[in-house]
Coordinates of C-alpha atoms and ligand atoms in Angstrom, one line a residue:
X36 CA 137.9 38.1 -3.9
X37 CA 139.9 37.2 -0.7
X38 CA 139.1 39.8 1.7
X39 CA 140.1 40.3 5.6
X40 CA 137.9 42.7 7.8
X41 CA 139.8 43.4 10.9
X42 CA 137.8 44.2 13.7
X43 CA 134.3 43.0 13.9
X44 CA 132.1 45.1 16.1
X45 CA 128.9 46.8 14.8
X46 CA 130.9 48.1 12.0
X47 CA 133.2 45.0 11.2
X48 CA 130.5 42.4 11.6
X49 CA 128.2 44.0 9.4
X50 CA 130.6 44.5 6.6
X51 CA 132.6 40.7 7.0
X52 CA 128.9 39.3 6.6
X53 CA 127.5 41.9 3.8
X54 CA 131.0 41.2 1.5
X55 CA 130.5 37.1 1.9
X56 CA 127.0 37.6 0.8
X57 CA 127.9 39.9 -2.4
X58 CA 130.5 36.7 -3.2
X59 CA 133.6 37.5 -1.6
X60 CA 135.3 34.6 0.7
X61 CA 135.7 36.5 4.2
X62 CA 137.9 36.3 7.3
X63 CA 137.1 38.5 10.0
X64 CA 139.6 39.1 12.5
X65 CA 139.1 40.6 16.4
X66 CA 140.8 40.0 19.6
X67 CA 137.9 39.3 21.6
X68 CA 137.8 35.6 21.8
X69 CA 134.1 35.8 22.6
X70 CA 133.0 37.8 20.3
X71 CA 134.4 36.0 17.7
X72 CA 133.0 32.8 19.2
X73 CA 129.4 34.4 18.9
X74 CA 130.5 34.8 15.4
X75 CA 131.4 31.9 14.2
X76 CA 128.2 30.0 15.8
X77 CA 126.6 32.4 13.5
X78 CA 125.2 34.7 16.5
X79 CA 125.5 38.3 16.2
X80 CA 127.1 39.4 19.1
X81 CA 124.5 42.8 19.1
X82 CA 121.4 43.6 17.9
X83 CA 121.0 44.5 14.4
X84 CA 118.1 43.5 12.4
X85 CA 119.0 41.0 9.4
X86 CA 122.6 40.2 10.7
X87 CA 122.1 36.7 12.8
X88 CA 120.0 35.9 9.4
X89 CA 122.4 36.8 6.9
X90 CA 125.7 35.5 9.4
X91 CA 123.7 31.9 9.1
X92 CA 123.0 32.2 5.3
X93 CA 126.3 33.0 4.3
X94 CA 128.4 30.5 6.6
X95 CA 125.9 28.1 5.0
X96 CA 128.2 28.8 1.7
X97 CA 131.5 28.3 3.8
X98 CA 132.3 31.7 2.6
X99 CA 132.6 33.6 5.7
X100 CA 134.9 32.4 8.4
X101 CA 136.2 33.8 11.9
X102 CA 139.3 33.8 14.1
X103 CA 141.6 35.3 16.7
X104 CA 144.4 34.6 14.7
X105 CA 145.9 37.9 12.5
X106 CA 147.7 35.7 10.3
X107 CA 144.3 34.5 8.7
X108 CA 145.0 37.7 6.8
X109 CA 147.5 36.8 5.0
X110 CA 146.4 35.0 1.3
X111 CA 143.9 38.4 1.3
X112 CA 144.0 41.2 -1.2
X113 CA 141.7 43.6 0.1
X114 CA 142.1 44.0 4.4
X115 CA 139.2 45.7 5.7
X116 CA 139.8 48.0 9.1
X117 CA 136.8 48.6 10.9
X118 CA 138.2 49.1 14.4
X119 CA 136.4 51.5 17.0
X120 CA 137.7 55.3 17.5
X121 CA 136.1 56.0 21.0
X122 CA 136.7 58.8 22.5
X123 CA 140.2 59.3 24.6
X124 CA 139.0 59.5 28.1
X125 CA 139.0 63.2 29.7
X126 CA 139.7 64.6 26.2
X127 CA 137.3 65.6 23.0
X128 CA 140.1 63.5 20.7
X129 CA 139.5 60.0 19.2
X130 CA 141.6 57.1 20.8
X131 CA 143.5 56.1 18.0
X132 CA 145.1 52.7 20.0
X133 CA 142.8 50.5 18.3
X134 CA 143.2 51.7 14.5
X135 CA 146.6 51.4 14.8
X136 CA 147.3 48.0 16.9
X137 CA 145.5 46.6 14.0
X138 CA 147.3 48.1 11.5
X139 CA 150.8 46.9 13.1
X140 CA 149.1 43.7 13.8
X141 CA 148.3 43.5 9.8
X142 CA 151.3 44.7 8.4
X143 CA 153.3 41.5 8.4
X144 CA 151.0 39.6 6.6
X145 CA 150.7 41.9 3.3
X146 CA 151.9 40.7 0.0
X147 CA 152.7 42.8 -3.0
X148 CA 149.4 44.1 -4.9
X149 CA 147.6 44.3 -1.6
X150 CA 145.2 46.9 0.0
X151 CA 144.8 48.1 3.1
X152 CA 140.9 49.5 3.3
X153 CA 140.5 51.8 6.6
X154 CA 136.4 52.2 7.3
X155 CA 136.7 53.4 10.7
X156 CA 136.0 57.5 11.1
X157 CA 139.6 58.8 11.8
X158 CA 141.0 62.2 12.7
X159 CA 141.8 64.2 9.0
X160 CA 145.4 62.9 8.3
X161 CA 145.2 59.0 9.7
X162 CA 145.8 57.7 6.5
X163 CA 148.5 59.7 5.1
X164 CA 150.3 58.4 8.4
X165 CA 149.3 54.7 7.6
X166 CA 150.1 54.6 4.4
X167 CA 153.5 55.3 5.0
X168 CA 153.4 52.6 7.4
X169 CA 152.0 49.6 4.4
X170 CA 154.8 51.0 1.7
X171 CA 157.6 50.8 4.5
X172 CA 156.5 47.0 5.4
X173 CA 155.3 46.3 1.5
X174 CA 156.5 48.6 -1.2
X175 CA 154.0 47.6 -3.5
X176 CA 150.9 47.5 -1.6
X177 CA 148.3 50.1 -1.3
X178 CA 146.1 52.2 1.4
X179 CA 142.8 53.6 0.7
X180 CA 140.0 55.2 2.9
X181 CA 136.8 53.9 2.6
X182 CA 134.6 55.9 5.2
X183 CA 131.7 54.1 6.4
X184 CA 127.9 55.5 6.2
X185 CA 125.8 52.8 8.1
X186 CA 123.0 53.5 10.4
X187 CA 122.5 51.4 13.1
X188 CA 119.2 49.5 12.8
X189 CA 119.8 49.7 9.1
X190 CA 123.3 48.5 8.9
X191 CA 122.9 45.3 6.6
X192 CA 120.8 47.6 4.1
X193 CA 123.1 50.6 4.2
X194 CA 126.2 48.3 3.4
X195 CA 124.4 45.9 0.9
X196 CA 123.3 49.1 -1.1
X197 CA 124.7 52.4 0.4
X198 CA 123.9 55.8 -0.9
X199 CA 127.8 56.9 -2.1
X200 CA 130.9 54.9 -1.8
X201 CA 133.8 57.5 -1.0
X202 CA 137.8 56.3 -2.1
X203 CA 140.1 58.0 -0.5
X204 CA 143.0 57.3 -2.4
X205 CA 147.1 59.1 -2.6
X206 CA 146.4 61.5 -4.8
X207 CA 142.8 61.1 -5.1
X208 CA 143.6 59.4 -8.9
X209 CA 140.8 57.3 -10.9
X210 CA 143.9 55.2 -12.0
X211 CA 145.0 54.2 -8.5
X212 CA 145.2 50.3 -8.1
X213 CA 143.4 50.4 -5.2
X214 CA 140.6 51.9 -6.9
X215 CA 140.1 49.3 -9.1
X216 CA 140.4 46.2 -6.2
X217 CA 137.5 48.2 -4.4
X218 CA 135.4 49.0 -7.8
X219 CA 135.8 44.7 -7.9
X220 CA 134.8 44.5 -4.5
X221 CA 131.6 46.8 -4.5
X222 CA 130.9 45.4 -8.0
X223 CA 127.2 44.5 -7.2
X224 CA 126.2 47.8 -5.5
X225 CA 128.4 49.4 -8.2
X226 CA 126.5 47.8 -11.1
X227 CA 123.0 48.0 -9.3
X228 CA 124.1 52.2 -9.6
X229 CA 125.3 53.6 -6.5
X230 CA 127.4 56.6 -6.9
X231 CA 131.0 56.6 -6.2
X232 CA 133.5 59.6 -5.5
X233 CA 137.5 59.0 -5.4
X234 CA 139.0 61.8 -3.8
X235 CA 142.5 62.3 -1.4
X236 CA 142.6 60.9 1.7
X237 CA 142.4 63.9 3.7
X238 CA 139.1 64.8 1.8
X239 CA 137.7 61.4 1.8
X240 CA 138.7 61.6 5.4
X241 CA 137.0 65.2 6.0
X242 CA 133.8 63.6 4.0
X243 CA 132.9 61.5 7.4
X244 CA 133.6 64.3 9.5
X245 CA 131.4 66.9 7.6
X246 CA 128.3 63.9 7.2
X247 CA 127.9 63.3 10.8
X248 CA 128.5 67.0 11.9
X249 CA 125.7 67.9 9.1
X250 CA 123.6 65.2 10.6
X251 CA 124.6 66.7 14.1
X252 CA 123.7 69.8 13.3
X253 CA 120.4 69.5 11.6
X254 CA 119.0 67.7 14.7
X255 CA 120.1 70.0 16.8
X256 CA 118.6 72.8 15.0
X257 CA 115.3 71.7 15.5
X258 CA 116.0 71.2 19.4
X259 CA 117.1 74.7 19.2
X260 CA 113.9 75.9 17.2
X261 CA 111.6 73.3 20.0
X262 CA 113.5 75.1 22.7
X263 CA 111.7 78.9 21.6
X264 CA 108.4 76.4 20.2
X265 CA 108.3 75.7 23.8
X266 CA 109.0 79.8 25.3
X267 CA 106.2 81.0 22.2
X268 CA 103.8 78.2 22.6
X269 CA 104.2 76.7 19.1
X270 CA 104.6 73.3 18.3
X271 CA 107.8 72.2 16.9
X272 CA 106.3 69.0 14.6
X273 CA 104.4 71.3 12.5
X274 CA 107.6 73.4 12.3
X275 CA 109.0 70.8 11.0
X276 CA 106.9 70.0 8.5
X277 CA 106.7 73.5 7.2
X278 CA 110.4 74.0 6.6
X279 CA 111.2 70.4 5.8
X280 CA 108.7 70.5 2.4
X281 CA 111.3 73.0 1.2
X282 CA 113.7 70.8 -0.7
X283 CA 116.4 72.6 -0.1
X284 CA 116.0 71.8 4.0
X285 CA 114.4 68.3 3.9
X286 CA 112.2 66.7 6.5
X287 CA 114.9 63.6 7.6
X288 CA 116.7 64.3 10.3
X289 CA 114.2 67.5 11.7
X290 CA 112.9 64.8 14.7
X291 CA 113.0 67.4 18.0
X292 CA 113.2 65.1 21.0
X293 CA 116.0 64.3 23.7
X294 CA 118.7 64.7 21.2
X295 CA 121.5 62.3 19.6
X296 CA 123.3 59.6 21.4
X297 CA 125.3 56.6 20.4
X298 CA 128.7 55.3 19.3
X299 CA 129.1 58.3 16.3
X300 CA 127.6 61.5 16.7
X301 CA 128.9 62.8 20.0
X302 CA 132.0 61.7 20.2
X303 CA 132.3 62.6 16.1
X304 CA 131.7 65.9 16.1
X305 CA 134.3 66.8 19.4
X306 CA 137.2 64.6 17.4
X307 CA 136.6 66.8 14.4
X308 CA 137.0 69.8 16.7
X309 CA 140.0 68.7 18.2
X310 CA 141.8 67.5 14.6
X311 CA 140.8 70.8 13.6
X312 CA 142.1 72.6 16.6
X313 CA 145.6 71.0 15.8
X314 CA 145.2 71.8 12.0
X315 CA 144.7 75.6 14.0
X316 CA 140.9 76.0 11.8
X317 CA 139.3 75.9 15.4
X318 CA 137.6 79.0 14.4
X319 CA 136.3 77.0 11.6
X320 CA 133.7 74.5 13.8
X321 CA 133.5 76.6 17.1
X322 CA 129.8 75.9 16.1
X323 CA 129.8 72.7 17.0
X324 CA 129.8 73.4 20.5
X325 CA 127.4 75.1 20.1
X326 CA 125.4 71.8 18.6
X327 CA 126.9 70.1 20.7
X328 CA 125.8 72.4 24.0
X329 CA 122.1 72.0 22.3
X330 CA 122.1 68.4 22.8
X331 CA 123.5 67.7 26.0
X332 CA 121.1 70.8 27.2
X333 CA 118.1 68.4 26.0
X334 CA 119.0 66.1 28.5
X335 CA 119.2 68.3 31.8
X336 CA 115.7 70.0 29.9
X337 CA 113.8 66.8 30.0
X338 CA 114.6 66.0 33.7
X339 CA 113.4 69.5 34.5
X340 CA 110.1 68.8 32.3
X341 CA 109.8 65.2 34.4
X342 CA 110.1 67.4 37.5
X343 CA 106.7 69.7 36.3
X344 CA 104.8 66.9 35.6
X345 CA 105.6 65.0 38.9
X346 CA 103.9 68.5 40.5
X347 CA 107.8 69.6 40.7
X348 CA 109.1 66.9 43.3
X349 CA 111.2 64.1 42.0
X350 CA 111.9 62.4 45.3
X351 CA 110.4 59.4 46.0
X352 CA 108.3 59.5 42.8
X353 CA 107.9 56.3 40.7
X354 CA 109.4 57.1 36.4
X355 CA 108.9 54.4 34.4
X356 CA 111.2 54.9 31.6
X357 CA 110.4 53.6 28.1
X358 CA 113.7 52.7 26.0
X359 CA 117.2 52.6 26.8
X360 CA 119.2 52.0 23.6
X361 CA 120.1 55.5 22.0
X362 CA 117.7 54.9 18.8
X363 CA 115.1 51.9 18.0
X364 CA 116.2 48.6 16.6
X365 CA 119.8 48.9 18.7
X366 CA 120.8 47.3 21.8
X367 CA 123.7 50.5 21.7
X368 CA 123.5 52.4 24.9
X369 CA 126.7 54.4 24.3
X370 CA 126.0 58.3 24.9
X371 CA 122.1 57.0 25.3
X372 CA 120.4 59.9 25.9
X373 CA 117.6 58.3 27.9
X374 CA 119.7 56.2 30.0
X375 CA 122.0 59.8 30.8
X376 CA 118.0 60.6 32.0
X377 CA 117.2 57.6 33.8
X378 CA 120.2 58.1 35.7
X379 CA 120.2 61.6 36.4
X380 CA 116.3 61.6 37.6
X381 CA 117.6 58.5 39.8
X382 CA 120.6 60.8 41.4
X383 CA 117.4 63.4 42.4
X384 CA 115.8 61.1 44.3
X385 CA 113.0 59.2 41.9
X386 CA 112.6 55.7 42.0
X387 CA 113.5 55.1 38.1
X388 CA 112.3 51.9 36.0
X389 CA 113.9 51.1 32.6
X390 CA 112.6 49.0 30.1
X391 CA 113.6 48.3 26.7
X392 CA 113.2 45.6 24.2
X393 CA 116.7 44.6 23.1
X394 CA 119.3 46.7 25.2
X395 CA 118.8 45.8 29.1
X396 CA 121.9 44.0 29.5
X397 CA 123.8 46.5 28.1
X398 CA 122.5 49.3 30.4
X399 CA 122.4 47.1 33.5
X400 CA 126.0 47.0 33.1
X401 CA 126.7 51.1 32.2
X402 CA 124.1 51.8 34.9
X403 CA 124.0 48.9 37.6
X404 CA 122.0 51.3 39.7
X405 CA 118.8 51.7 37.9
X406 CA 115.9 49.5 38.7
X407 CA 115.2 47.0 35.5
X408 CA 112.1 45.3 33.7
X409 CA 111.8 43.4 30.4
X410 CA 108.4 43.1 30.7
X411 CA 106.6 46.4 29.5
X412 CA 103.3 46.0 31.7
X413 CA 105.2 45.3 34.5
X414 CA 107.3 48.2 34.2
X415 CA 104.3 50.7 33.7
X416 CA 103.0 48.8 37.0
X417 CA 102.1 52.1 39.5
X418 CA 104.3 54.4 37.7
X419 CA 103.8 58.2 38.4
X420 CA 105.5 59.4 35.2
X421 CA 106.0 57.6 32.4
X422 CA 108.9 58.7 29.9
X423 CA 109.2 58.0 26.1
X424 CA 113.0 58.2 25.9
X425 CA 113.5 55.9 22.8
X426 CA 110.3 55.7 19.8
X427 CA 110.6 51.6 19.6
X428 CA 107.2 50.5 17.8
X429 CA 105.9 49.3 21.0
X430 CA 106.1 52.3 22.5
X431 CA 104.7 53.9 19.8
X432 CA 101.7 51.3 19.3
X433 CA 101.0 51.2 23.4
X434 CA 97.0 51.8 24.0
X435 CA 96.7 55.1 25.6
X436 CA 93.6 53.6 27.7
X437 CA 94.8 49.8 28.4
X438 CA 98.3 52.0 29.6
X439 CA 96.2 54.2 32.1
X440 CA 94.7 50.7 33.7
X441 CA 98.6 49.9 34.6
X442 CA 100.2 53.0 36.2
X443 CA 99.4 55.0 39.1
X444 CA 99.2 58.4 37.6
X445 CA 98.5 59.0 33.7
X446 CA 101.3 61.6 33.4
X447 CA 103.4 60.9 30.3
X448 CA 106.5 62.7 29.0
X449 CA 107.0 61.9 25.2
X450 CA 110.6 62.9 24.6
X451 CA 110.3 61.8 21.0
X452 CA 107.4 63.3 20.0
X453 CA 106.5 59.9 19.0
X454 CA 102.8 59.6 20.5
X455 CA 99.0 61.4 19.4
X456 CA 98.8 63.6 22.0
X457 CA 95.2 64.3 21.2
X458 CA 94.8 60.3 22.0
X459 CA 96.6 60.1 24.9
X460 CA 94.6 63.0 26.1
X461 CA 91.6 62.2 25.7
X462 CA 92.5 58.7 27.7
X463 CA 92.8 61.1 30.3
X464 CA 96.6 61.4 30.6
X465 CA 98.5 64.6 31.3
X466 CA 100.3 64.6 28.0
X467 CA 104.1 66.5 27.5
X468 CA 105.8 66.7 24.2
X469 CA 108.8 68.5 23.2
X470 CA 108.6 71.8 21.4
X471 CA 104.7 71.3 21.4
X472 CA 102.4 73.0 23.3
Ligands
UDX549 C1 125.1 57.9 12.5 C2 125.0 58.4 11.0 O1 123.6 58.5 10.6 C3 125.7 57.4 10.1 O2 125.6 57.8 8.8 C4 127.1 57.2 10.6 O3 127.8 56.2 9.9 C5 127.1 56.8 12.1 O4 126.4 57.8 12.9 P1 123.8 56.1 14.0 O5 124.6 56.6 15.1 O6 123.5 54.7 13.7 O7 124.3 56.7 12.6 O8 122.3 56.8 14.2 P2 121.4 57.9 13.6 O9 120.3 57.2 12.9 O10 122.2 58.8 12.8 O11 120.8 58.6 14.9 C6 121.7 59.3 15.8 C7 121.0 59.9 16.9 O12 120.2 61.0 16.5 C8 120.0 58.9 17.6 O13 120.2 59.1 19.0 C9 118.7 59.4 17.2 O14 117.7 59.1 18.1 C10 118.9 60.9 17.0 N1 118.0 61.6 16.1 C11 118.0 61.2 14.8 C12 117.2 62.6 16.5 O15 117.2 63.0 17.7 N2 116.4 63.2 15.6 C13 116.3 62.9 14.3 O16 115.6 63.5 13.5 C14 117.2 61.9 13.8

């Protein structure tokens, strides 16, 4: 099939590359001159295992092109929007500017029998209001919504072969044409026996909404139980454990650490409290303030936790701060919980070094006034704290007793709970977890 994506971030990107290499012939389509320059060199403009791989063997095939230039869309049946939704500035609500400057930028180049496929996660209601929008420019094309599921880190194996494809279609009908142009599209995935729902928009809409406040929730459950494992003394892993053998709760997703970060979660779960504000169900999701209080309390926690180790001075004291990007395998740093550390153990007076394998250039330019080293040793060099903020395999590999020959006091704070503490202790460090006694 001819297929545009429009907007090629760490969603668009992905999903141009992922549809040349399931035998599609791809445009992708952004404003940002270099980013599409990256691209078409067959660099990934981010970090995301497998993509610079897969961008080189596809455009091997010619089957995967990229421009500047909207009109590339036109001679496509299936258009692909996979624009960011940040959130507005000052407000819990999703900026909606980008989705729809693409979708005006699109609309003059659809053709009868086309469809317009939305990906990025909207505000309930989005596509009702952009489907009126295609049938006014082009009668006889379609819009569907097609939320996106991908992990960061995972992104070219979660859109290769993703757990559930959702439709979001008018009407939520199985006979929809647009049902059928994105069963041809996902035909691989689709025959290999990956589910697929059709529902209406505003549910396949909602389904996003409710995934990532589910994910938001669970993780700040456990931070909630760590935060009473931590008043009682108990330890929060083997909580975790426990419940998480009980099928019905799961162990994924029951990590107690410094909380969730990134380009989805946060700013997810306060859009979907906003939409639903307006749709007046407020009542509906005041809990996720609530989760979303929990998290952001992880944060202030951990400095506090820094402070006690450091013998309850910050100023002047040397943190050497493991991992900057908001998970492993990322160079993200949006909402990074360790960097919102870094910075706020900085503002009280320590002397903060970040390192981090892939995302340094990314949080020198969020936070130009942190102190940063590539080099892990180096970093560790004299430290007086050292903080595990993000559970890279390096970190979680580092020698307990070759570490203690580098810094200046063996006092390590592992905000992932990623480390043996019994290891670490008995190399002689003073050894803090979270939720763990
Ligand atoms: C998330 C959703 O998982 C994905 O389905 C959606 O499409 C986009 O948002 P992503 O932001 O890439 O994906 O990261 P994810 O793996 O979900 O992790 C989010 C945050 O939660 C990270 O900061 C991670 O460190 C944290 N986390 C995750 C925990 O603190 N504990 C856990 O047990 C799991």
């Amino acid at each position: 099939m001819q297929i545009s994506v429009i907007g090629c971030g760490y969603l668009g990107a992905v999903h141009a590359a992922c549809m040349a290499k399931l035998g599609h012939d791809v445009v992708g389509i952004d404003v940002d001159e270099r980013k599409i320059a990256d691209l078409a060199a067959g660099k990934a403009p981010f970090f995301e295992p497998g993509l610079e791989e897969l961008l080189l063997e596809v455009q091997a095939t010619g089957r995967l092109t990229f421009t500047t230039d909207m009109s590339a869309a036109q001679g496509s049946t299936v258009h692909f929007v996979c624009v960011g939704t940040p959130q507005k500035k000052g407000e819990n609500a999703a900026d909606m500017t980008y989705v729809d400057a693409a979708t005006q930028a699109l609309l003059p180049y659809l053709s009868a029998g086309d469809v317009v496929v939305g990906k990025s996660t909207v505000p309930v209601g989005t596509a009702a209001r952009l489907a009126e929008l295609v049938l006014q420019q082009e009668p006889k094309a379609h819009l569907a919504w097609n939320p996106e599921f991908l992990r960061e880190g995972h992104a070219v194996k979660d859109t290769l072969t993703p757990d559930r494809f959702v439709y979001g279609v008018h009407e939520g009908s199985e006979d929809h044409a647009a049902v059928a142009a994105l069963d041809e599209v996902y035909s691989t995935p689709l025959g290999m026996g990956t589910r697929r729902l059709v529902a209406d928009y505003a549910t396949a809409e909602l389904v996003k909404a409710a995934a990532n406040s589910f994910l938001a929730t669970k993780i700040s459950f456990i931070n909630a139980m760590a935060e009473v494992c931590e008043a009682a003394g108990a330890d929060v892993t083997v909580l975790a454990d426990a419940i998480g053998l009980d099928d019905r709760i799961g162990r994924k997703f029951l990590n107690a650490g410094i909380g969730f970060g990134g380009g989805c979660l946060p700013k997810d779960i306060r859009a979907f409290m906003a939409r639903a504000g307006e749709l007046g169900a407020d009542q509906a999701l005041t809990f996720l303030r609530e989760v979303d209080a929990i998290n952001m309390r992880r944060r202030t926690r951990t400095v506090e936790l820094t402070r006690e180790l450091c013998g309850g001075v910050l100023m002047g004291q040397r943190i050497t701060v493991l991992g900057a990007a908001f998970k492993p395998d990322s160079d993200d740093v949006r909402d990074s919980p360790a960097l919102s550390i870094a910075a706020q153990l900085q503002l009280q007076g320590a002397v903060v070094t970040v390192t981090d394998p892939e995302s340094l250039g990314n949080a020198a330019r969020r936070f130009p006034e942190l102190n940063y080293e590539a080099n892990t040793e180096e970093a560790l060099r004299n430290a007086d704290a050292v903080l595990l903020l993000t559970e890279w395999k390096e970190y979680r590999h580092l020698d307990p007793h070759e570490t203690r020959d580098l810094v200046g006091n063996a006092r390590i704070l592992d905000g992932r709970n990623a480390l043996d503490p019994q290891k670490w202790r008995a190399a002689g460090w003073t050894y803090r977890g979270v939720g763990r006694p």
